[in-house]
Amino acid sequence: MPLLEIQNLHATVGDKEILKGINLVIKPGQVHAIMGPNGSGKSTLSYILAGRDGYDVTKGEVLFDGKDLLSMPADERACAGLFLGFQYPVEIPGVATMTFLKTALNAVRAYRGDDPLDAMQFLNYVRERAMVLNVTDDMLRRALNVGFSGGEKKRNEILQMAVLEPRLAVLDETDSGLDIDALKIVAEGVNAMRTPERGMLVITHYQRLLNYIEPDHVHVLAQGRILQSGGKELALELEKNGYGDITGAEAA
Amino acid sequence: MAATSETVEQVQTLADDGYKHGFVTDIEMETAPKGLSEDTVRFISAKKNEPEWLLEWRLTAYRHWLTMPEPTWSKVSFPPIDYQDSYYFAAPKSDKDKPKSLDEIDPKLLETYEKLGIPLLEQEMLAGVAVDAVFDSVSVATTYKKKLEEVGVIFGSISDAIQTHPELIRKYLGSVVPYGDNKHAALNSAVFTDGSFVYIPKGVRCPMELSTYFRINAENTGQFERTLIIADEGSYVSYLEGCTAPQRDENQLHAAVVELVTLDDAEIKYSTVQNWYPGDEEGRGGIYNFVTKRGLCQGRNSKIAWTQVETGSAITWKYPSCILKGDNSIGEFYSVAITNNMQQADTGTKMIHIGKNTRSTIVSKGISAGRADQSYRGLVKILAGAEGARNHTQCDSLLIGDQCGAHTVPYIECANPTASVEHEATTAKINDDQLFYCQQRGLNEEEAVSLIVNGFCKDVMKTLPMEFAVEAQKLIGISLEGSVG
Ligand SMILES: Nc1ncnc2c1ncn2[C@@H]1O[C@H](COP(=O)(O)OP(=O)(O)O)[C@@H](O)[C@H]1O
Ligand SMILES: [Mg+2]
């Protein structure tokens, strides 16, 4: 059974139709990349999947693990194993990153019927994952994303993914604003999470990230639809020729 | 207003009557008859076997009270209080009148205890169940009492202290909050039934946090609680008042008075968690909490810090204040006030800088939800002699939903040009991006609100003693249940 199945998805934000019939199937173990020009609806798609208020589905269906995803509230989707790495991670003043991670993990564990980890177990659990991503204890103590650099915020997103161990990770422009070293660290963190059970949807504007996270499939999202799909070589083509060819071809 | 003056007149006649005919109340009775008169005051004083001077003080307060108007400047509204429709003295309930077990207690209350993680025995105590088993805390309390005696700390009920340490009471009672301070304080002075008394001797650092809850005055100290804490030179004490568990009381009006005095180099840290019954969603019932709390930094280099977490009561009217008289003395006020549904709160502080180089810090975090309304009202007053005084005020309001209100009313009076006074204020709505982010990580809406609001209150919460902090964090979440969505 596919992990994620998007069928003819139409969605509006306010009165504006942003998604105009998206079809996409992700099987366990696969990494799909979505590329596309700015404003093409990539983040909108990620928000629709995650269940954000204000993004309305007008047509179509999304199945997650065979279940109707769109009828589930946002927190239940997260507990069921859908993770969104935010393009713009949110700051929460006064809440230590560690506290946030612990609250989130225990919420997800409770949903799965697992006992909460005690303080010691949790500390070890997080440190192990934080080390890989070069997230320091100091960062863990600081308020969530408050005063974090762009790179720190993105590493923190990946750390959250590593802690929550989702079934499907949607990573929205996790590469934007990263220098090459930070990009490598993030990519390593993501690659370490690739398993035969887990699926990933990597959203990016640039091909660069896909040098480090090799996708099984690449899709081009523009004008609210997936205009082209292919293997990882498609990303290289786009890099060379830009999006104009594809979007222009469609218009013709 | 008409009703109030009528009441006052009525009281006046009653009082005059009582005076003519002497004692009309039988001292042997367990409960004073309904209503307030000089007789009620005499009855309370006699019941407590008080010295003559204290009776006279109470009576003076009472007579003054009759002449005082209700305070009207705060932004709270409620129908006029009928003072003749209450009881002012009742002996503690005997076990046979108490609920026999938790089965007889309102399940909603028990549910909250459960959420706060309060152990069963404590639940029984809080709910006023008659317990005959000797429970741990009693024996623990005895051990603590011994420890306190060893270092000379006096900690007990103010009624006891009136008997055992009359000289201290006479010297300090009413010295910080005079009976004529405001109408509620006058009433308290006239009819207070009990409360706590603490004296920390010179140079003693109190070896543990003192808590009313710990004193196990399971018997109600009542609606007119009186607390007096004196920290002698170079001493330190941290005092905790209240508890996170919702407390019920049949009496709607609560008018407590707390007086703190620090001598040279002494420090008092006073923390409150207030969670009296707030009334239902429609605002029915609920406690009127009209409290006068004031600390006098009498000595040089002394310090008084107030921390309060106010989540309960239908109406909160409360301004814990510091009079910074000693040179270099420090006053601090850290406050979290949460109002939900129909609750009203008008709370803040006064920092009165008299001595040189006195410093004060005010951090106020107000959270309003439902149809609730709250105001921060603060006064920073720098007198002419307060050379080099400094104040910093940070006042933040968070709104949940669009039917609630938050107001900030800072007053600054500065009569010394070398002083520095800073005031920062912010008001924001709870942020949808933050809520969604939390939900995307698996937190439900209530957990998300609780986490975000706790973060918002962090600077205040971190000043709470550890043993209070964890429960207070949970309490914040519980107080805001049903406020979103
Ligand atoms: N909250 C919003 N309100 C109004 N328009 C929005 C909102 N979010 C996105 N849009 C619009 O939807 C379109 C797609 O945006 P987005 O999904 O962010 O694109 P991408 O992530 O591909 O850059 C854009 O035209 C953008 O202006
Ligand atoms: Mg985007």
GROMACS .gro file of C-alpha atoms and ligand atoms in nm, chain A residues 38-39 41-44 87-88 172-173 203, ligand 2:
model
   12
   38ASN     CA    1   0.857   3.065  -0.618
   39GLY     CA    2   0.487   3.106  -0.560
   41GLY     CA    3   0.223   2.636  -0.441
   42LYS     CA    4   0.489   2.411  -0.288
   43SER     CA    5   0.442   2.539   0.065
   44THR     CA    6   0.067   2.542   0.015
   87GLN     CA    7   1.030   2.662   0.544
   88TYR     CA    8   1.012   2.928   0.816
  172ASP     CA    9   0.988   2.242   0.285
  173GLU     CA   10   1.298   2.421   0.154
  203ILE     CA   11   1.057   2.043  -0.146
  739MG      MG   12   0.748   2.793  -0.007
   0.00000   0.00000   0.00000
